[in-house]
CSV table of C-alpha atoms (C1' of nucleotides) in Angstrom, one decimal:
chain,number,residue,atom,x,y,z
U,281,MET,CA,43.6,5.9,100.2
U,282,PRO,CA,43.8,2.7,99.9
U,283,GLU,CA,45.3,1.4,96.5
U,284,ALA,CA,42.6,-0.8,94.1
U,285,ILE,CA,42.3,-4.6,94.7
U,286,THR,CA,42.8,-5.1,90.6
U,287,GLN,CA,42.1,-8.1,89.1
U,288,SER,CA,45.5,-9.6,88.0
U,289,ILE,CA,45.6,-8.8,92.4
U,290,GLN,CA,43.7,-10.8,93.7
U,291,ASP,CA,44.4,-13.6,91.4
U,292,TYR,CA,47.3,-12.9,93.2
U,293,LEU,CA,46.4,-13.0,96.6
U,294,LYS,CA,43.8,-16.4,96.3
U,295,HIS,CA,46.8,-18.0,94.6
U,296,ILE,CA,49.1,-17.4,97.9
U,297,TYR,CA,46.3,-18.4,100.2
U,298,GLU,CA,46.1,-21.8,99.1
U,299,LEU,CA,50.0,-22.2,98.9
U,300,ASN,CA,50.1,-20.8,102.2
U,301,GLU,CA,47.9,-23.3,103.3
U,302,ASN,CA,50.0,-26.4,103.1
U,303,GLY,CA,53.0,-25.5,104.5
U,304,GLY,CA,54.7,-22.0,105.2
U,305,SER,CA,55.1,-19.6,102.6
U,306,ALA,CA,54.5,-19.2,99.2
U,307,SER,CA,58.1,-18.8,96.7
U,308,THR,CA,58.0,-16.3,93.7
U,309,ASN,CA,58.2,-19.9,91.5
U,310,ASP,CA,55.3,-21.5,93.0
U,311,LEU,CA,53.5,-18.3,92.4
U,312,ALA,CA,54.7,-18.1,88.9
U,313,ALA,CA,54.1,-21.4,87.4
U,314,ARG,CA,50.5,-21.3,89.4
U,315,LEU,CA,50.3,-18.4,87.6
U,316,ASN,CA,51.4,-18.6,84.3
U,317,ILE,CA,53.9,-15.2,84.3
U,318,ALA,CA,57.3,-15.4,85.0
U,319,PRO,CA,59.2,-15.7,88.2
U,320,ALA,CA,60.7,-12.0,87.4
U,321,SER,CA,56.8,-10.4,87.0
U,322,VAL,CA,55.5,-12.4,89.9
U,323,THR,CA,58.9,-10.2,91.9
U,324,GLY,CA,58.0,-7.1,90.4
U,325,MET,CA,54.3,-7.8,92.1
U,326,LEU,CA,55.2,-9.2,95.0
U,327,GLN,CA,57.2,-5.9,95.6
U,328,LYS,CA,54.3,-4.2,95.1
U,329,LEU,CA,51.8,-6.1,97.0
U,330,ALA,CA,54.0,-5.3,100.6
U,331,ASN,CA,54.8,-1.8,99.6
U,332,ALA,CA,50.9,-0.7,99.4
U,333,LYS,CA,49.2,1.5,101.5
U,334,PRO,CA,47.5,-1.3,103.9
U,335,ALA,CA,50.3,-3.8,102.6
U,336,LEU,CA,48.8,-6.8,101.6
U,337,VAL,CA,51.7,-9.4,101.6
U,338,ILE,CA,55.5,-9.7,103.7
U,339,TYR,CA,57.5,-10.4,101.5
U,340,LYS,CA,60.8,-10.8,102.1
U,341,LYS,CA,63.5,-11.4,99.7
U,342,HIS,CA,64.6,-15.2,98.4
U,343,GLN,CA,61.8,-16.1,101.2
U,344,GLY,CA,58.7,-16.7,99.7
U,345,VAL,CA,55.2,-14.6,100.6
U,346,LYS,CA,52.7,-14.5,103.1
U,347,LEU,CA,49.5,-12.2,103.8
U,348,THR,CA,48.8,-9.9,106.3
U,349,LYS,CA,45.5,-9.6,107.5
U,350,SER,CA,43.9,-7.4,105.0
U,351,GLY,CA,45.9,-10.0,102.1
U,352,GLU,CA,44.2,-12.7,103.4
U,353,LYS,CA,40.5,-10.6,103.4
U,354,ALA,CA,41.2,-9.9,99.8
U,355,ALA,CA,42.3,-13.3,99.1
U,356,LEU,CA,38.9,-14.9,101.2
U,357,GLU,CA,36.1,-12.5,99.9
U,358,VAL,CA,37.4,-14.1,96.4
U,359,ILE,CA,37.3,-17.7,97.1
U,360,ARG,CA,34.0,-16.7,98.5
U,361,HIS,CA,33.1,-15.6,95.6
U,362,HIS,CA,34.9,-18.9,93.4
U,363,ARG,CA,33.3,-21.4,95.6
U,364,LEU,CA,30.0,-19.5,96.2
U,365,LEU,CA,29.7,-19.3,91.6
U,366,GLU,CA,30.9,-23.1,91.3
U,367,THR,CA,27.9,-23.8,94.1
U,368,PHE,CA,25.8,-21.0,92.3
U,369,LEU,CA,26.3,-23.0,88.5
U,370,VAL,CA,26.1,-26.2,89.6
U,371,ASN,CA,22.4,-26.0,91.3
U,372,THR,CA,21.0,-22.8,88.8
U,373,LEU,CA,22.6,-23.8,85.6
U,374,GLY,CA,23.1,-27.3,85.8
U,375,TYR,CA,26.7,-27.5,84.9
U,376,THR,CA,28.9,-30.2,86.2
U,377,TRP,CA,31.2,-29.9,89.0
U,378,ASP,CA,34.2,-31.1,86.2
U,379,GLU,CA,32.5,-27.6,84.7
U,380,VAL,CA,32.6,-25.1,86.4
U,381,HIS,CA,36.5,-23.9,87.4
U,382,CYS,CA,37.1,-21.3,84.1
U,383,GLU,CA,33.4,-19.7,84.8
U,384,ALA,CA,33.5,-18.9,88.3
U,385,ASP,CA,37.6,-17.8,87.7
U,386,LYS,CA,36.5,-15.1,85.8
U,387,LEU,CA,32.7,-14.3,87.0
U,388,GLU,CA,34.3,-14.6,91.0
U,389,HIS,CA,36.1,-11.0,90.1
U,390,VAL,CA,33.3,-9.0,89.0
U,391,ILE,CA,30.6,-9.9,91.3
U,392,SER,CA,29.1,-7.7,93.8
U,393,GLU,CA,28.6,-8.3,96.9
U,394,ASP,CA,25.2,-7.4,96.6
U,395,PHE,CA,24.9,-10.6,93.9
U,396,GLU,CA,26.8,-13.2,96.0
U,397,ALA,CA,25.4,-11.9,99.1
U,398,ARG,CA,22.2,-13.4,97.3
U,399,MET,CA,24.0,-15.7,95.6
U,400,ALA,CA,24.6,-16.9,99.7
U,401,GLU,CA,21.0,-16.7,100.2
U,402,ALA,CA,19.3,-18.1,97.0
U,403,LEU,CA,21.9,-20.9,97.8
U,404,GLY,CA,20.4,-21.5,101.9
U,405,HIS,CA,24.2,-20.4,102.7
U,406,PRO,CA,26.4,-23.4,101.2
U,407,THR,CA,29.3,-24.6,103.5
U,408,ARG,CA,30.9,-26.2,100.7
U,409,ASP,CA,30.5,-26.0,97.1
U,410,PRO,CA,30.6,-29.3,94.7
U,411,HIS,CA,33.8,-29.7,95.4
U,412,GLY,CA,33.2,-30.1,98.9
U,413,GLU,CA,36.0,-27.3,99.7
U,414,PRO,CA,34.8,-25.3,102.2
U,415,ILE,CA,33.2,-21.9,101.3
U,416,PRO,CA,34.3,-18.8,104.0
U,417,THR,CA,31.7,-17.3,106.0
U,418,ALA,CA,30.1,-13.8,104.3
U,419,ASP,CA,32.5,-12.6,107.6
U,420,LEU,CA,35.4,-14.0,106.3
U,421,THR,CA,36.2,-16.6,108.1
U,422,MET,CA,37.6,-20.4,106.5
U,423,PRO,CA,35.6,-22.6,108.4
U,424,ALA,CA,37.8,-25.7,109.5
U,425,ASP,CA,38.5,-28.2,107.7
U,426,SER,CA,39.9,-31.5,109.0
U,427,SER,CA,39.9,-33.4,106.5
U,428,CYS,CA,43.2,-35.8,105.1
U,429,PRO,CA,44.4,-37.2,101.9
U,430,LEU,CA,42.6,-40.3,101.0
U,431,ALA,CA,46.5,-41.6,99.7
U,432,SER,CA,46.7,-41.7,104.0
U,433,LEU,CA,44.5,-44.2,104.8
U,434,ARG,CA,45.3,-48.3,105.1
U,435,THR,CA,44.0,-51.6,104.5
U,436,ASP,CA,39.9,-51.4,106.8
U,437,GLU,CA,39.3,-47.8,107.1
U,438,THR,CA,36.4,-46.8,107.0
U,439,ALA,CA,35.8,-43.2,106.0
U,440,THR,CA,34.0,-40.3,104.6
U,441,VAL,CA,35.2,-38.3,101.1
U,442,ARG,CA,35.4,-34.9,101.5
U,443,LYS,CA,36.7,-33.0,98.7
U,444,VAL,CA,38.2,-33.0,96.1
U,445,VAL,CA,41.3,-30.3,95.5
U,446,ASP,CA,41.9,-31.1,91.3
U,447,ASP,CA,40.2,-28.9,89.3
U,448,ASP,CA,40.9,-31.5,86.1
U,449,PRO,CA,37.8,-32.3,84.1
U,450,ALA,CA,38.6,-35.3,83.0
U,451,LEU,CA,39.8,-36.3,86.6
U,452,LEU,CA,36.9,-35.3,88.1
U,453,ARG,CA,34.5,-36.7,85.1
U,454,HIS,CA,36.3,-39.3,86.3
U,455,LEU,CA,35.7,-39.4,90.2
U,456,ARG,CA,31.7,-38.5,89.5
U,457,GLU,CA,31.4,-41.8,87.3
U,458,ILE,CA,32.6,-44.1,90.0
U,459,GLY,CA,31.5,-42.6,92.3
U,460,VAL,CA,33.9,-40.9,94.9
U,461,ILE,CA,31.8,-37.4,95.3
U,462,PRO,CA,31.4,-35.5,98.2
U,463,ASP,CA,29.9,-37.9,100.8
U,464,ALA,CA,30.6,-41.3,99.7
U,465,LYS,CA,30.9,-43.7,102.2
U,466,ILE,CA,34.5,-45.6,101.5
U,467,THR,CA,36.4,-48.3,102.5
U,468,VAL,CA,40.3,-49.3,101.9
U,469,LYS,CA,39.9,-53.4,100.7
U,470,ASN,CA,44.1,-53.1,100.5
U,471,TYR,CA,47.2,-50.8,100.2
U,472,SER,CA,50.6,-51.6,99.0
U,473,ALA,CA,53.3,-50.9,99.9
U,474,PHE,CA,54.5,-50.7,96.0
U,475,ASP,CA,52.9,-48.4,94.0
U,476,GLY,CA,51.3,-46.6,96.6
U,477,ASN,CA,48.1,-47.6,95.6
U,478,LEU,CA,44.6,-48.1,97.4
U,479,THR,CA,41.8,-50.5,96.4
U,480,ILE,CA,38.8,-48.5,97.9
U,481,LYS,CA,35.1,-49.9,97.3
U,482,VAL,CA,33.0,-47.6,97.5
U,483,GLU,CA,29.4,-47.6,100.0
U,484,GLY,CA,26.3,-48.1,97.3
U,485,GLN,CA,29.0,-49.4,94.1
U,486,ARG,CA,29.6,-52.4,92.4
U,487,SER,CA,33.2,-53.5,92.5
U,488,ASN,CA,36.2,-52.3,94.8
U,489,ILE,CA,38.8,-49.5,92.2
U,490,VAL,CA,41.5,-49.4,93.1
U,491,LEU,CA,43.0,-45.6,92.5
U,492,GLY,CA,47.2,-44.4,92.1
U,493,SER,CA,48.2,-41.8,94.6
U,494,ALA,CA,48.3,-39.6,91.9
U,495,ILE,CA,44.6,-39.0,92.8
U,496,THR,CA,44.2,-40.3,96.8
U,497,ASN,CA,46.2,-37.6,97.0
U,498,HIS,CA,43.6,-34.7,95.7
U,499,VAL,CA,40.5,-36.3,97.6
U,500,TYR,CA,40.1,-35.7,101.9
U,501,VAL,CA,38.7,-37.6,104.2
U,502,GLU,CA,37.5,-37.6,107.4
U,503,LYS,CA,37.7,-40.6,109.1
B,857,MET,CA,44.4,-13.5,63.3
B,858,PRO,CA,41.9,-11.2,64.2
B,859,GLU,CA,42.2,-9.2,66.7
B,860,ALA,CA,41.2,-9.7,70.6
B,861,ILE,CA,37.9,-7.7,71.1
B,862,THR,CA,38.8,-6.7,74.8
B,863,GLN,CA,36.5,-5.6,77.4
B,864,SER,CA,36.9,-1.4,76.2
B,865,ILE,CA,36.5,-2.5,73.3
B,866,GLN,CA,33.1,-4.4,73.4
B,867,ASP,CA,32.3,-1.5,75.5
B,868,TYR,CA,32.6,1.3,72.4
B,869,LEU,CA,30.6,-1.0,69.6
B,870,LYS,CA,28.4,-1.4,72.2
B,871,HIS,CA,27.6,2.1,72.3
B,872,ILE,CA,29.2,2.8,68.9
B,873,TYR,CA,26.0,0.5,67.6
B,874,GLU,CA,23.1,1.7,70.6
B,875,LEU,CA,23.7,5.5,68.8
B,876,ASN,CA,24.0,4.0,65.4
B,877,GLU,CA,20.2,3.0,66.0
B,878,ASN,CA,18.7,6.2,65.9
B,879,GLY,CA,20.1,7.8,63.0
B,880,GLY,CA,23.7,7.5,61.3
B,881,SER,CA,26.8,7.6,62.1
B,882,ALA,CA,27.7,8.0,66.0
B,883,SER,CA,30.1,11.0,67.2
B,884,THR,CA,33.0,11.1,68.5
B,885,ASN,CA,31.8,13.7,71.8
B,886,ASP,CA,28.7,11.5,72.2
B,887,LEU,CA,30.7,7.6,72.6
B,888,ALA,CA,33.3,10.3,74.7
B,889,ALA,CA,30.2,11.0,76.7
B,890,ARG,CA,28.9,8.0,76.7
B,891,LEU,CA,31.9,6.5,77.9
B,892,ASN,CA,33.3,8.4,80.2
B,893,ILE,CA,36.1,8.9,78.4
B,894,ALA,CA,37.5,11.5,77.2
B,895,PRO,CA,37.7,12.2,73.0
B,896,ALA,CA,40.5,12.6,72.6
B,897,SER,CA,40.9,8.7,73.9
B,898,VAL,CA,38.1,7.8,71.5
B,899,THR,CA,39.8,8.8,68.2
B,900,GLY,CA,42.5,6.7,68.8
B,901,MET,CA,40.5,3.9,70.0
B,902,LEU,CA,38.5,4.6,67.0
B,903,GLN,CA,41.7,4.5,64.4
B,904,LYS,CA,42.7,1.3,66.0
B,905,LEU,CA,39.5,-0.6,65.4
B,906,ALA,CA,39.2,1.0,61.7
B,907,ASN,CA,42.0,-0.9,61.3
B,908,ALA,CA,41.9,-4.1,63.1
B,909,LYS,CA,42.9,-7.5,60.9
B,910,PRO,CA,39.0,-7.5,60.4
B,911,ALA,CA,37.7,-3.8,60.2
B,912,LEU,CA,35.1,-3.2,63.5
B,913,VAL,CA,34.5,0.2,62.6
B,914,ILE,CA,34.0,3.1,59.5
B,915,TYR,CA,35.5,5.7,60.5
B,916,LYS,CA,36.7,8.8,59.0
B,917,LYS,CA,37.9,11.8,60.1
B,918,HIS,CA,35.2,14.3,61.8
B,919,GLN,CA,32.5,12.4,60.3
B,920,GLY,CA,31.8,9.5,63.2
B,921,VAL,CA,31.9,6.1,62.9
B,922,LYS,CA,29.5,3.2,62.3
B,923,LEU,CA,29.6,-0.5,62.7
B,924,THR,CA,30.6,-2.8,60.0
B,925,LYS,CA,29.6,-6.6,59.8
B,926,SER,CA,32.4,-7.5,62.3
B,927,GLY,CA,32.0,-5.0,64.2
B,928,GLU,CA,27.8,-5.6,64.5
B,929,LYS,CA,27.6,-9.0,65.3
B,930,ALA,CA,30.8,-8.1,68.2
B,931,ALA,CA,28.7,-5.6,69.4
B,932,LEU,CA,25.0,-8.1,69.7
B,933,GLU,CA,26.5,-10.8,71.3
B,934,VAL,CA,27.1,-8.0,74.0
B,935,ILE,CA,24.1,-6.5,74.2
B,936,ARG,CA,22.3,-10.0,73.7
B,937,HIS,CA,24.6,-11.2,77.2
B,938,HIS,CA,23.6,-8.0,78.7
B,939,ARG,CA,19.5,-8.4,78.5
B,940,LEU,CA,20.2,-11.6,79.5
B,941,LEU,CA,22.0,-11.5,81.9
B,942,GLU,CA,19.5,-9.1,83.3
B,943,THR,CA,17.1,-10.9,82.5
B,944,PHE,CA,18.3,-13.7,84.5
B,945,LEU,CA,19.4,-11.4,87.4
B,946,VAL,CA,15.6,-10.4,87.3
B,947,ASN,CA,14.0,-14.2,87.6
B,948,THR,CA,16.9,-15.9,89.8
B,949,LEU,CA,18.0,-13.8,91.8
B,950,GLY,CA,15.5,-11.4,92.7
B,951,TYR,CA,16.9,-8.3,91.4
B,952,THR,CA,14.2,-5.3,90.9
B,953,TRP,CA,14.5,-3.6,86.9
B,954,ASP,CA,16.6,-0.5,88.5
B,955,GLU,CA,18.7,-2.7,89.8
B,956,VAL,CA,20.0,-5.1,87.8
B,957,HIS,CA,21.9,-2.6,85.2
B,958,CYS,CA,25.5,-2.0,86.5
B,959,GLU,CA,26.5,-5.5,87.9
B,960,ALA,CA,24.8,-7.2,84.4
B,961,ASP,CA,27.8,-4.5,83.2
B,962,LYS,CA,30.3,-6.2,84.5
B,963,LEU,CA,29.9,-9.4,83.7
B,964,GLU,CA,28.8,-9.5,80.1
B,965,HIS,CA,32.0,-8.8,79.4
B,966,VAL,CA,33.2,-12.1,81.4
B,967,ILE,CA,30.8,-14.7,80.9
B,968,SER,CA,30.9,-17.9,78.2
B,969,GLU,CA,29.2,-18.5,75.5
B,970,ASP,CA,28.1,-21.6,77.5
B,971,PHE,CA,26.8,-19.7,79.4
B,972,GLU,CA,25.0,-17.7,77.7
B,973,ALA,CA,23.5,-20.6,76.6
B,974,ARG,CA,22.3,-22.6,79.6
B,975,MET,CA,20.5,-18.8,81.0
B,976,ALA,CA,18.8,-18.5,77.2
B,977,GLU,CA,17.5,-22.0,78.4
B,978,ALA,CA,16.9,-21.3,81.8
B,979,LEU,CA,14.4,-18.4,80.8
B,980,GLY,CA,13.1,-19.9,78.2
B,981,HIS,CA,14.5,-17.9,75.4
B,982,PRO,CA,13.2,-15.0,76.4
B,983,THR,CA,12.7,-11.7,73.9
B,984,ARG,CA,13.0,-8.8,76.4
B,985,ASP,CA,14.8,-7.7,79.3
B,986,PRO,CA,13.3,-7.2,82.3
B,987,HIS,CA,13.0,-2.8,80.6
B,988,GLY,CA,11.4,-4.5,77.5
B,989,GLU,CA,14.3,-4.1,75.4
B,990,PRO,CA,15.2,-6.8,72.8
B,991,ILE,CA,17.2,-9.1,73.3
B,992,PRO,CA,19.2,-10.6,70.1
B,993,THR,CA,18.6,-13.8,69.1
B,994,ALA,CA,21.5,-16.4,69.1
B,995,ASP,CA,22.4,-16.1,65.7
B,996,LEU,CA,23.1,-12.5,67.0
B,997,THR,CA,19.7,-10.8,64.1
B,998,MET,CA,18.3,-7.8,66.3
B,999,PRO,CA,14.3,-8.2,66.7
B,1000,ALA,CA,12.4,-6.3,64.6
B,1001,ASP,CA,10.5,-3.4,67.3
B,1002,SER,CA,8.3,-1.0,65.4
B,1003,SER,CA,7.4,0.5,69.3
B,1004,CYS,CA,7.5,4.6,69.6
B,1005,PRO,CA,8.1,7.5,72.0
B,1006,LEU,CA,4.9,7.9,74.4
B,1007,ALA,CA,6.2,11.7,74.2
B,1008,SER,CA,4.6,11.4,70.5
B,1009,LEU,CA,1.1,9.8,71.4
B,1010,ARG,CA,-1.2,12.9,71.5
B,1011,THR,CA,-5.6,12.8,73.2
B,1012,ASP,CA,-7.2,9.6,73.4
B,1013,GLU,CA,-4.2,7.9,71.9
B,1014,THR,CA,-4.8,4.2,73.7
B,1015,ALA,CA,-1.3,2.2,73.3
B,1016,THR,CA,0.6,-0.8,75.2
B,1017,VAL,CA,4.4,-0.5,77.0
B,1018,ARG,CA,7.3,-2.0,75.2
B,1019,LYS,CA,9.9,-0.9,76.7
B,1020,VAL,CA,12.1,2.4,78.9
B,1021,VAL,CA,15.0,3.3,77.8
B,1022,ASP,CA,17.0,4.9,81.0
B,1023,ASP,CA,19.0,3.1,83.3
B,1024,ASP,CA,18.5,6.0,86.3
B,1025,PRO,CA,17.4,2.8,89.3
B,1026,ALA,CA,15.5,6.6,90.7
B,1027,LEU,CA,13.0,6.4,87.3
B,1028,LEU,CA,12.9,3.2,86.6
B,1029,ARG,CA,12.0,3.0,90.5
B,1030,HIS,CA,8.2,5.4,90.4
B,1031,LEU,CA,7.9,4.6,86.5
B,1032,ARG,CA,7.4,0.9,88.4
B,1033,GLU,CA,5.2,2.0,91.2
B,1034,ILE,CA,2.7,3.9,88.3
B,1035,GLY,CA,2.6,0.9,86.7
B,1036,VAL,CA,4.7,2.0,84.2
B,1037,ILE,CA,6.1,-1.1,83.0
B,1038,PRO,CA,6.2,-3.6,79.9
B,1039,ASP,CA,2.8,-4.5,78.6
B,1040,ALA,CA,1.4,-1.8,80.3
B,1041,LYS,CA,-1.8,-0.3,78.3
B,1042,ILE,CA,-2.5,2.7,78.6
B,1043,THR,CA,-4.1,5.9,77.5
B,1044,VAL,CA,-3.7,9.5,76.7
B,1045,LYS,CA,-6.4,11.7,78.9
B,1046,ASN,CA,-4.4,14.7,77.6
B,1047,TYR,CA,-1.6,16.9,76.0
B,1048,SER,CA,-0.2,19.8,76.6
B,1049,ALA,CA,1.4,20.9,73.8
B,1050,PHE,CA,2.9,24.0,75.9
B,1051,ASP,CA,5.5,21.6,78.3
B,1052,GLY,CA,4.8,18.2,76.1
B,1053,ASN,CA,3.0,16.6,79.7
B,1054,LEU,CA,0.9,14.0,78.7
B,1055,THR,CA,-1.7,12.9,81.8
B,1056,ILE,CA,-2.2,9.3,80.9
B,1057,LYS,CA,-4.9,6.6,82.2
B,1058,VAL,CA,-2.8,3.2,83.3
B,1059,GLU,CA,-5.0,0.2,83.7
B,1060,GLY,CA,-5.6,-1.0,86.4
B,1061,GLN,CA,-4.3,2.1,88.6
B,1062,ARG,CA,-6.8,4.7,89.9
B,1063,SER,CA,-5.6,8.1,89.6
B,1064,ASN,CA,-4.9,10.2,86.0
B,1065,ILE,CA,-0.7,10.7,85.9
B,1066,VAL,CA,0.7,13.1,84.5
B,1067,LEU,CA,4.0,12.6,82.7
B,1068,GLY,CA,7.3,15.4,81.1
B,1069,SER,CA,9.0,15.3,78.4
B,1070,ALA,CA,12.1,14.5,80.3
B,1071,ILE,CA,10.2,10.8,80.7
B,1072,THR,CA,7.5,9.9,77.8
B,1073,ASN,CA,10.7,10.1,75.7
B,1074,HIS,CA,11.8,7.6,77.0
B,1075,VAL,CA,8.8,5.1,77.2
B,1076,TYR,CA,8.5,3.4,74.1
B,1077,VAL,CA,4.9,2.2,73.6
B,1078,GLU,CA,3.2,0.4,70.1
B,1079,LYS,CA,-1.2,1.8,69.4
T,1044,DA,C1',85.2,-25.2,100.1
T,1045,DA,C1',84.2,-24.9,95.8
T,1046,DA,C1',81.7,-25.6,92.2
T,1047,DA,C1',77.8,-26.2,90.7
T,1048,DT,C1',72.6,-25.8,90.1
T,1049,DT,C1',68.8,-23.0,90.5
T,1050,DA,C1',65.7,-19.8,92.1
T,1051,DT,C1',65.1,-15.5,92.7
T,1052,DT,C1',65.8,-10.5,91.1
T,1053,DT,C1',67.2,-5.8,88.6
T,1054,DA,C1',67.3,-3.6,84.2
T,1055,DG,C1',65.2,-2.3,80.8
T,1056,DG,C1',61.3,-3.0,77.2
T,1057,DT,C1',55.9,-3.9,75.1
T,1058,DT,C1',51.1,-3.6,74.8
T,1059,DT,C1',47.2,-1.4,76.7
T,1060,DG,C1',43.7,1.8,77.2
T,1061,DA,C1',43.7,6.1,79.6
T,1062,DC,C1',45.2,11.0,80.3
T,1063,DT,C1',46.4,16.6,78.6
T,1064,DA,C1',47.3,20.3,75.7
T,1065,DA,C1',47.9,21.8,71.8
T,1066,DA,C1',46.8,22.2,67.1
T,1067,DT,C1',43.7,21.8,63.1
T,1068,DT,C1',39.2,21.3,61.3
T,1069,DA,C1',34.4,21.2,60.8
T,1070,DC,C1',30.6,25.1,61.8
T,1071,DA,C1',28.1,29.0,62.4
T,1072,DT,C1',27.4,34.1,62.8
T,1073,DT,C1',28.2,38.1,61.1
V,473,DA,C1',34.4,36.2,53.5
V,474,DA,C1',35.6,37.2,57.6
V,475,DT,C1',36.0,35.6,62.5
V,476,DG,C1',34.2,33.0,66.7
V,477,DT,C1',32.7,28.6,68.7
V,478,DA,C1',32.9,24.0,69.3
V,479,DA,C1',34.2,19.4,68.0
V,480,DT,C1',38.2,16.8,66.7
V,481,DT,C1',42.6,15.1,65.8
V,482,DT,C1',48.2,15.0,66.9
V,483,DA,C1',51.8,14.3,69.8
V,484,DG,C1',53.4,13.3,74.3
V,485,DT,C1',52.8,11.0,79.1
V,486,DC,C1',51.1,8.0,81.9
V,487,DA,C1',49.6,3.6,84.9
V,488,DA,C1',49.1,-1.6,85.5
V,489,DA,C1',50.9,-5.4,84.3
V,490,DC,C1',53.2,-8.4,81.2
V,491,DC,C1',57.8,-9.8,78.9
V,492,DT,C1',63.2,-11.5,78.6
V,493,DA,C1',68.1,-11.5,79.2
V,494,DA,C1',71.5,-10.8,82.6
V,495,DA,C1',72.6,-10.4,87.0
V,496,DT,C1',73.1,-12.2,91.7
V,497,DA,C1',72.1,-15.5,95.4
V,498,DA,C1',70.7,-19.4,98.1
V,499,DT,C1',71.2,-24.6,97.8
V,500,DT,C1',73.4,-29.0,97.2
V,501,DT,C1',76.8,-32.1,95.5
V,502,DT,C1',81.1,-33.0,95.3
DNA sequence: AAAATTATTTAGGTTTGACTAAATTACATT
DNA sequence: AATGTAATTTAGTCAAACCTAAATAATTTT
């Protein structure tokens, strides 16, 4: 029988998925940092996941891990839960986009498939969460997302904000204040080669804004 | 520092509270049965809860347990979560009253105080859950409930259904079908001393209904 | 290529909350 | 009062998922 996918395992799989997205395989250390767990503990868990009845990851010593098909499905399930929950909390209980992350992180492991389906229905089957992240479909496919970091734009380029990839509530509140939220239209007024700062104009906002790369690397746009 | 109140502990406290309600102290065996845990395991946990920094229960060998003030507060917190969640699931996601129990049992341990407050607000601070059970107030007081078992009524008595104390989905669906739900007005048409059956008329329903004591002991009414 | 640094793994240990089997206590009956 | 039964507790295990410290492997620097 397939072994139980515990809450911890769900967390591992979710983070492995995200690390796999940008680049190749997830390293023990990266995972440990993200999960706030000692590297040694991660090694132990990865060995377990690799030896599970339907293997959830492919793991070779010192070379990091990648998800198997089974592992990816399980990861997408958790991510779908998380993103639907964030959307639900904002739409139904008046949360703001900077407040939803922690709550969704706990609920994602606990809700039933029925709950998931009812949320999706009630929300009209949304395709993006409040941060603009794509929501995996009910059959566990991750929608394509062709956005690129705002940091990669140059003077005079115009784009639409797609998503903000950061959970820091303070940053999210700040971005909301200056109007940098999904679907906002922006134009790059200036690029500074020295510090990577971008000066942008957000459609509908009065003044220009200067953003450092710490921010522009976490805001994704589509030209 | 006060010790962490884990999910298991929350479950113990909740069930001790419920066993304390009808009568005195909860026995090891009753608890074991309710929690689906071996009696020996319950003994171990009770010793732990009794020795916790702020003791959560008062426990004497072979004499069952009762909650301390701290334990009761913790129990009411969980019960408030549970009942608000049931109400929320019915009102917001279209669950029926027979479908909410399992989901609420998982969510109750996981939601934040913020989530609790937002639910209460969104629902207009309800005082009873979909089964008619009173919802502990935000300051953790259990509202008085003077209802008595339907089984205690006799011929010609009239009453209003207050609550149904049973989680069996099949029974709940049946009761809903015959109109025995909170606030329904009923009249006892006949009482059979032999089997304890009650024949009742539900206001607004066509025909009389005969209910055995397995049911009438779980339906509470107010005269 | 050797040495130094960093990343990863091994080994052994802890905590939580369950379990079973055996022992004990309490209760009920004769 | 003695015995049998039921309830409870003790004692010893187990699994999951974490930890620290020490060992090893990989990578980078000199």
